[in-house]
Tab-separated table of C-alpha atoms in Angstrom:
chain	number	residue	atom	x	y	z
S	98	MET	CA	0.000	0.000	0.000
S	99	ILE	CA	1.727	3.092	-1.309
S	100	PHE	CA	0.170	5.560	1.151
S	101	LEU	CA	1.300	3.497	4.110
S	102	GLN	CA	4.831	3.236	2.705
S	103	LEU	CA	4.983	6.957	2.042
S	104	PHE	CA	3.746	7.658	5.540
S	105	SER	CA	6.202	5.363	7.301
S	106	SER	CA	9.198	6.478	5.227
S	107	PHE	CA	8.609	10.191	5.701
S	108	PHE	CA	7.656	9.812	9.352
S	109	LYS	CA	11.034	8.146	9.806
S	110	ILE	CA	12.774	10.975	7.919
S	111	GLY	CA	11.070	13.575	10.121
S	112	LEU	CA	11.883	11.654	13.268
S	113	PHE	CA	15.587	11.284	12.537
S	114	THR	CA	16.126	14.835	11.387
S	115	ILE	CA	17.772	16.593	14.288
S	116	GLY	CA	19.598	19.874	13.961
S	117	GLY	CA	18.054	20.380	10.576
S	118	GLY	CA	19.448	20.987	7.154
S	119	TYR	CA	21.739	18.925	5.127
S	120	ALA	CA	22.470	16.023	7.446
S	121	MET	CA	19.112	14.519	6.605
S	122	LEU	CA	19.697	14.448	2.855
S	123	ALA	CA	21.476	11.094	3.106
S	124	LEU	CA	18.495	9.584	4.908
S	125	ILE	CA	15.985	10.996	2.422
S	126	ARG	CA	18.065	9.671	-0.447
S	127	GLN	CA	18.287	6.230	1.107
S	128	GLU	CA	14.529	5.978	1.673
S	129	ILE	CA	13.606	7.310	-1.758
S	130	VAL	CA	16.036	5.197	-3.734
S	131	ARG	CA	15.332	2.081	-1.678
S	132	HIS	CA	11.684	2.199	-2.688
S	133	GLY	CA	12.548	3.162	-6.247
S	134	TRP	CA	10.383	6.283	-5.957
S	135	LEU	CA	12.924	8.424	-7.780
S	136	SER	CA	16.086	7.671	-9.732
S	137	PRO	CA	19.387	8.945	-8.279
S	138	GLN	CA	19.409	11.676	-10.964
S	139	GLU	CA	15.873	12.747	-10.057
S	140	PHE	CA	16.988	12.908	-6.440
S	141	VAL	CA	19.776	15.341	-7.350
S	142	ASP	CA	17.201	17.424	-9.235
S	143	ILE	CA	14.800	17.542	-6.306
S	144	VAL	CA	17.611	18.675	-4.009
S	145	GLY	CA	18.342	21.508	-6.433
S	146	ILE	CA	14.680	22.446	-6.521
S	147	ALA	CA	14.322	22.215	-2.761
S	148	GLU	CA	17.160	24.703	-2.423
S	149	MET	CA	15.534	27.126	-4.850
S	150	THR	CA	12.069	26.984	-3.320
S	151	PRO	CA	11.037	28.221	0.096
S	152	GLY	CA	10.477	25.909	3.029
S	153	PRO	CA	12.239	23.101	4.837
S	154	ILE	CA	14.021	20.722	2.482
S	155	ALA	CA	12.309	17.730	4.126
S	156	VAL	CA	8.884	19.174	3.345
S	157	ASN	CA	9.841	19.954	-0.239
S	158	ALA	CA	11.150	16.441	-0.793
S	159	ALA	CA	8.101	14.870	0.857
S	160	THR	CA	5.636	16.845	-1.250
S	161	PHE	CA	7.523	16.173	-4.467
S	162	VAL	CA	8.014	12.438	-3.921
S	163	GLY	CA	4.465	11.969	-2.630
S	164	PHE	CA	3.044	13.712	-5.678
S	165	ARG	CA	5.226	11.760	-8.111
S	166	THR	CA	4.313	8.403	-6.618
S	167	ALA	CA	0.657	8.829	-5.623
S	168	GLY	CA	-0.645	12.195	-6.829
S	169	PHE	CA	-2.151	14.923	-4.682
S	170	TRP	CA	-3.153	12.677	-1.770
S	171	GLY	CA	0.288	11.096	-1.849
S	172	ALA	CA	1.804	14.567	-1.503
S	173	LEU	CA	-0.421	15.346	1.487
S	174	THR	CA	0.303	11.981	3.124
S	175	ALA	CA	4.084	12.314	2.825
S	176	THR	CA	4.050	15.951	3.959
S	177	ALA	CA	1.872	15.246	6.998
S	178	ALA	CA	4.117	12.305	7.880
S	179	VAL	CA	7.318	14.350	7.756
S	180	ALA	CA	5.798	17.110	9.936
S	181	LEU	CA	4.173	14.862	12.547
S	182	PRO	CA	7.348	14.038	14.524
S	183	SER	CA	7.891	17.806	15.024
S	184	LEU	CA	4.454	18.189	16.536
S	185	ILE	CA	4.877	15.244	18.898
S	186	SER	CA	8.455	15.966	19.994
S	187	VAL	CA	7.898	19.688	20.499
S	188	ILE	CA	4.756	19.116	22.566
S	189	ILE	CA	6.637	16.764	24.875
S	190	VAL	CA	9.739	18.949	25.189
S	191	SER	CA	7.705	22.120	25.577
S	192	TYR	CA	5.744	20.593	28.449
S	193	VAL	CA	8.931	19.599	30.246
S	194	TRP	CA	10.538	22.978	29.531
S	195	GLU	CA	7.636	25.041	30.887
S	196	LYS	CA	7.665	22.925	34.014
S	197	TYR	CA	11.368	23.150	34.798
S	198	LYS	CA	12.634	26.276	33.104
S	199	SER	CA	12.806	28.294	36.304
S	200	SER	CA	15.031	25.778	38.089
S	201	THR	CA	18.642	26.882	38.549
S	202	THR	CA	20.037	23.743	36.941
S	203	VAL	CA	17.946	24.188	33.799
S	204	GLN	CA	18.882	27.879	33.670
S	205	ASN	CA	22.568	26.960	33.888
S	206	MET	CA	22.078	24.281	31.246
S	207	PHE	CA	20.654	26.868	28.868
S	208	SER	CA	23.522	29.217	29.634
S	209	GLY	CA	25.722	26.493	28.172
S	210	ILE	CA	23.408	25.668	25.269
S	211	ARG	CA	22.823	29.225	23.997
S	212	PRO	CA	26.490	29.755	23.012
S	213	ILE	CA	26.347	26.361	21.276
S	214	VAL	CA	23.560	27.687	19.064
S	215	VAL	CA	25.792	30.665	18.178
S	216	GLY	CA	28.607	28.316	17.161
S	217	LEU	CA	26.314	26.071	15.129
S	218	VAL	CA	24.711	28.945	13.261
S	219	GLY	CA	28.134	30.502	12.651
S	220	ALA	CA	29.382	27.215	11.217
S	221	ALA	CA	26.283	27.005	9.017
S	222	ALA	CA	27.042	30.482	7.647
S	223	LEU	CA	30.582	29.386	6.852
S	224	MET	CA	29.420	26.173	5.146
S	225	VAL	CA	26.654	27.790	3.117
S	226	GLY	CA	29.056	30.583	2.133
S	227	THR	CA	31.749	28.134	1.046
S	228	ALA	CA	29.274	26.072	-0.972
S	229	THR	CA	27.879	29.184	-2.665
S	230	PHE	CA	31.244	30.688	-3.599
S	231	ALA	CA	32.597	27.314	-4.760
S	232	VAL	CA	30.273	27.293	-7.784
S	233	LEU	CA	30.672	30.949	-8.817
S	234	ASP	CA	32.527	31.141	-12.106
S	235	SER	CA	33.238	34.799	-12.749
S	236	VAL	CA	34.742	37.765	-10.934
S	237	SER	CA	31.586	39.827	-11.291
S	238	HIS	CA	29.465	37.053	-9.752
S	239	VAL	CA	31.853	36.880	-6.800
S	240	PHE	CA	31.692	40.666	-6.446
S	241	TRP	CA	27.883	40.807	-6.482
S	242	THR	CA	27.536	37.859	-4.124
S	243	ILE	CA	29.866	39.509	-1.603
S	244	LEU	CA	28.019	42.811	-1.950
S	245	LEU	CA	24.516	41.333	-1.577
S	246	ALA	CA	25.548	39.029	1.280
S	247	GLY	CA	27.314	41.930	3.013
S	248	LEU	CA	24.360	44.277	2.646
S	249	THR	CA	21.943	41.669	3.969
S	250	PHE	CA	24.228	40.959	6.911
S	251	TYR	CA	24.565	44.659	7.717
S	252	GLY	CA	20.842	45.352	7.410
S	253	VAL	CA	19.730	42.423	9.564
S	254	ALA	CA	22.535	42.414	12.140
S	255	PHE	CA	22.878	46.166	12.725
S	256	LYS	CA	19.789	47.854	11.304
S	257	LYS	CA	16.198	46.757	11.561
S	258	TRP	CA	15.722	46.036	7.883
S	259	ASP	CA	12.953	43.573	7.108
S	260	PRO	CA	14.503	40.244	6.001
S	261	ILE	CA	11.550	39.596	3.679
S	262	LYS	CA	12.078	42.857	1.824
S	263	LEU	CA	15.800	42.094	1.625
S	264	ILE	CA	15.097	38.705	0.045
S	265	LEU	CA	12.804	40.316	-2.531
S	266	ALA	CA	15.394	43.024	-3.223
S	267	THR	CA	18.245	40.543	-3.670
S	268	ALA	CA	16.103	38.414	-6.002
S	269	LEU	CA	15.484	41.504	-8.120
S	270	ALA	CA	19.158	42.482	-7.999
S	271	GLY	CA	20.112	38.923	-8.974
S	272	LEU	CA	17.839	39.137	-11.999
S	273	LEU	CA	19.704	42.246	-13.130
S	274	VAL	CA	23.325	41.514	-12.267
S	275	PHE	CA	23.879	37.753	-12.614
S	276	ARG	CA	24.446	37.452	-16.333
M	135	MET	CA	-14.773	31.403	20.167
M	136	ILE	CA	-14.338	34.096	17.494
M	137	GLU	CA	-11.416	35.425	19.502
M	138	LYS	CA	-9.790	31.990	19.475
M	139	LEU	CA	-10.336	31.501	15.761
M	140	ARG	CA	-8.788	34.897	15.153
M	141	GLY	CA	-5.717	33.818	17.157
M	142	TYR	CA	-5.301	30.628	15.111
M	143	TRP	CA	-5.732	32.564	11.869
M	144	LYS	CA	-3.098	35.112	12.952
M	145	LEU	CA	-0.622	32.328	13.727
M	146	PHE	CA	-1.373	30.684	10.393
M	147	THR	CA	-0.830	33.871	8.375
M	148	VAL	CA	2.335	34.954	10.198
M	149	PHE	CA	3.939	31.540	9.744
M	150	PHE	CA	2.698	31.347	6.167
M	151	ARG	CA	4.670	34.551	5.499
M	152	ILE	CA	7.722	33.116	7.238
M	153	GLY	CA	7.453	29.844	5.299
M	154	LEU	CA	7.066	31.675	2.008
M	155	PHE	CA	10.332	33.544	2.454
M	156	THR	CA	12.473	30.832	3.995
M	157	PHE	CA	15.222	29.871	1.627
M	158	GLY	CA	18.325	27.970	2.598
M	159	GLY	CA	16.851	26.102	5.558
M	160	GLY	CA	16.034	26.752	9.180
M	161	PHE	CA	19.052	28.885	10.078
M	162	ALA	CA	18.292	31.544	7.485
M	163	MET	CA	14.773	31.582	8.902
M	164	MET	CA	15.898	32.769	12.339
M	165	PRO	CA	15.986	36.525	11.589
M	166	LEU	CA	12.536	36.308	9.958
M	167	ILE	CA	11.041	34.509	12.928
M	168	GLU	CA	12.743	36.835	15.396
M	169	ARG	CA	11.359	39.880	13.606
M	170	GLU	CA	7.791	38.586	13.302
M	171	VAL	CA	7.518	36.849	16.671
M	172	VAL	CA	9.522	39.203	18.911
M	173	GLU	CA	9.522	42.628	17.272
M	174	VAL	CA	6.265	42.782	15.320
M	175	HIS	CA	3.893	40.700	17.453
M	176	GLY	CA	5.598	40.488	20.842
M	177	TRP	CA	4.740	36.805	21.231
M	178	ALA	CA	8.050	36.033	22.939
M	179	LYS	CA	10.910	37.971	24.493
M	180	GLN	CA	14.366	38.181	22.941
M	181	ASP	CA	15.968	35.647	25.301
M	182	GLU	CA	12.970	33.310	25.095
M	183	ILE	CA	13.221	33.082	21.321
M	184	LEU	CA	16.875	32.075	21.675
M	185	ASP	CA	15.870	29.216	23.960
M	186	ILE	CA	13.130	28.233	21.523
M	187	PHE	CA	15.702	28.130	18.699
M	188	ALA	CA	17.980	26.008	20.883
M	189	LEU	CA	15.181	23.564	21.702
M	190	ALA	CA	13.997	23.474	18.079
M	191	GLN	CA	17.459	22.347	17.044
M	192	SER	CA	17.692	19.679	19.729
M	193	VAL	CA	14.503	17.729	19.054
M	194	PRO	CA	13.429	15.628	16.045
M	195	GLY	CA	11.997	17.488	13.073
M	196	ALA	CA	12.987	20.315	10.757
M	197	ILE	CA	14.055	23.475	12.648
M	198	GLY	CA	11.536	25.751	10.946
M	199	ILE	CA	8.622	23.443	11.706
M	200	ASN	CA	9.748	22.891	15.291
M	201	THR	CA	10.017	26.621	15.935
M	202	ALA	CA	6.543	27.201	14.494
M	203	VAL	CA	5.097	24.467	16.718
M	204	PHE	CA	6.855	25.892	19.806
M	205	VAL	CA	5.483	29.374	19.245
M	206	GLY	CA	1.987	28.166	18.333
M	207	LEU	CA	1.823	25.893	21.349
M	208	ARG	CA	2.858	28.627	23.786
M	209	LEU	CA	0.376	31.071	22.374
M	210	HIS	CA	-2.767	29.026	21.774
M	211	GLY	CA	-2.142	25.424	22.837
M	212	LEU	CA	-2.406	22.376	20.612
M	213	LEU	CA	-4.621	23.962	17.958
M	214	GLY	CA	-2.295	26.965	17.856
M	215	ALA	CA	0.614	24.595	17.249
M	216	VAL	CA	-1.271	22.939	14.406
M	217	ALA	CA	-2.208	26.325	12.886
M	218	ALA	CA	1.415	27.529	12.940
M	219	LEU	CA	2.632	24.194	11.566
M	220	ILE	CA	0.187	24.205	8.663
M	221	GLY	CA	1.017	27.861	8.032
M	222	VAL	CA	4.754	27.307	7.781
M	223	ILE	CA	4.551	24.321	5.396
M	224	THR	CA	1.665	25.398	3.138
M	225	PRO	CA	3.725	27.741	0.893
M	226	SER	CA	6.269	25.032	0.068
M	227	VAL	CA	3.539	22.437	-0.528
M	228	ILE	CA	1.733	24.696	-2.997
M	229	ILE	CA	4.925	25.715	-4.796
M	230	ILE	CA	6.259	22.152	-5.036
M	231	LEU	CA	2.898	20.885	-6.317
M	232	ILE	CA	3.094	23.448	-9.115
M	233	ILE	CA	6.740	22.685	-9.864
M	234	ALA	CA	6.181	18.916	-9.889
M	235	GLN	CA	3.984	19.447	-12.933
M	236	LEU	CA	6.184	21.993	-14.708
M	237	PHE	CA	9.423	20.310	-13.736
M	238	SER	CA	11.487	20.725	-16.915
M	239	GLN	CA	10.510	24.341	-17.623
M	240	PHE	CA	11.378	25.280	-14.063
M	241	GLN	CA	14.838	23.769	-14.133
M	242	SER	CA	16.031	25.628	-17.185
M	243	ASN	CA	14.393	28.991	-16.513
M	244	LEU	CA	17.184	31.539	-16.787
M	245	HIS	CA	15.326	34.323	-14.962
M	246	LEU	CA	14.620	32.111	-11.979
M	247	THR	CA	18.228	30.970	-11.858
M	248	ARG	CA	19.468	34.568	-11.862
M	249	ALA	CA	17.001	35.759	-9.242
M	250	PHE	CA	17.946	32.783	-7.127
M	251	SER	CA	21.657	33.672	-7.353
M	252	GLY	CA	20.760	36.929	-5.603
M	253	VAL	CA	18.722	35.126	-2.940
M	254	LYS	CA	21.597	32.726	-2.307
M	255	ALA	CA	23.838	35.671	-1.477
M	256	ALA	CA	21.168	37.021	0.883
M	257	VAL	CA	20.960	33.632	2.612
M	258	ILE	CA	24.658	33.809	3.555
M	259	GLY	CA	24.099	37.275	5.028
M	260	LEU	CA	20.956	36.151	6.862
M	261	ILE	CA	22.655	33.185	8.515
M	262	ALA	CA	25.707	35.247	9.491
M	263	ALA	CA	23.399	37.917	10.939
M	264	ALA	CA	21.462	35.227	12.834
M	265	ALA	CA	24.747	34.090	14.395
M	266	LEU	CA	25.702	37.629	15.444
M	267	ARG	CA	22.251	38.437	16.827
M	268	ALA	CA	22.225	35.184	18.781
M	269	ALA	CA	25.722	35.947	20.094
M	270	ARG	CA	24.545	39.230	21.622
M	271	GLY	CA	21.995	37.451	23.777
M	272	ALA	CA	23.861	34.224	24.369
M	273	ILE	CA	27.458	35.113	25.133
M	274	SER	CA	27.957	37.091	28.322
M	275	ASP	CA	31.340	35.898	29.531
M	276	ARG	CA	34.543	34.107	28.527
M	277	PHE	CA	33.024	30.725	29.192
M	278	GLY	CA	30.262	31.441	26.673
M	279	LEU	CA	32.770	32.560	24.074
M	280	LEU	CA	34.784	29.397	24.577
M	281	VAL	CA	31.704	27.169	24.270
M	282	ALA	CA	30.610	28.968	21.084
M	283	ALA	CA	34.071	28.543	19.538
M	284	PHE	CA	34.045	24.872	20.505
M	285	ALA	CA	30.657	24.327	18.830
M	286	PHE	CA	31.747	26.266	15.756
M	287	VAL	CA	34.847	24.142	15.235
M	288	LEU	CA	33.149	20.789	15.900
M	289	SER	CA	30.226	21.630	13.656
M	290	ALA	CA	32.298	23.091	10.809
M	291	ALA	CA	34.551	20.036	10.900
M	292	GLY	CA	31.461	17.828	10.870
M	293	ILE	CA	32.946	15.455	13.416
M	294	ILE	CA	30.012	14.770	15.718
M	295	SER	CA	26.263	15.126	15.614
M	296	VAL	CA	24.568	18.387	16.610
M	297	VAL	CA	22.748	16.581	19.392
M	298	TRP	CA	25.967	15.662	21.172
M	299	VAL	CA	27.343	19.176	20.828
M	300	MET	CA	24.150	20.436	22.514
M	301	VAL	CA	24.420	17.836	25.286
M	302	ILE	CA	28.052	18.781	25.949
M	303	GLY	CA	27.108	22.482	26.030
M	304	GLY	CA	24.254	21.867	28.465
M	305	LEU	CA	26.347	19.733	30.806
M	306	SER	CA	29.269	22.142	30.790
M	307	GLY	CA	26.858	24.997	31.560
M	308	ILE	CA	25.496	23.123	34.566
M	309	LEU	CA	28.966	22.251	35.855
M	310	TYR	CA	30.582	25.638	35.212
M	311	TYR	CA	27.888	27.856	36.709
M	312	ARG	CA	27.325	25.558	39.685
M	313	GLN	CA	31.016	25.654	40.496
M	314	ARG	CA	30.916	29.440	40.123
M	315	GLY	CA	28.061	29.341	42.601
M	316	GLU	CA	25.884	31.690	40.621
M	317	SER	CA	22.663	31.159	38.811
M	318	LYS	CA	22.387	32.890	35.508
């Protein structure tokens, strides 16, 4: 039963995605190729598309694969399955957090965890930056990427520029300058 | 009843907006969420949103979805969580459903590729800004700086899983601040 398979595969993908992002790609690939839902080439294509479209990569992959294998209801099944572990795990953790967050030990624990988040996000910036610059093939593209990245960083880190407007502006700028 | 429905609808629309403009994964989403949730709507305080980000990264599920569920749950309980969750994933579902049918045209569209090159640059800036903004609230002493550097190196080198880095950070926080005899 295809719906059941979609559900169990994408539930598993959602459940084992911790820390987000690119670590889960290997798991998605394994599940998709194992069932023969997409060819390895199609998987590479969907990763490219997931990067170019908004939303979590897991959701993009789930919707795409679900639609390809079982149409609209397949897309909904796979998407619901990949999101369900979030709902369950956050409800449990949130309950525990609200209950204990005023205790000194938990406060101290978070004082250690918050800097970790800084380090992880910083590392993500480095990795995404490296991956982006690695595929640029002209001096002008490098120049514009540095300029747009720098402006966005300045506006969001030091001014109160709206990130959404910045994304729209950089898309427009990209249309004009990336030739 | 109407009041409640209005609350769910608000959560749905705010997270729909966030989902629509999230490129490059959960980290790039942090400044968007911070702006909407803390600055525009006042649903959480600055330091609370940092803890929510930390928790969202430590539990199963995509970071963006987890954060939406956290905020929705705090604000309006289970149904609020569901409203925020559906809001944050609906834009990608709609867009992917369209793309799945126009697959080949989409891939070779030059305009889209160019526009996306601009967005990719913005994503680098957004993630770097998220790191700096988080640092302001999270690092208050040398210990914090050391822990952040430790996480940066381990994560950039890709040696161990994020979960273990978080566990080490939490334990070291407990040990360090207990030994200092202060609660932070």
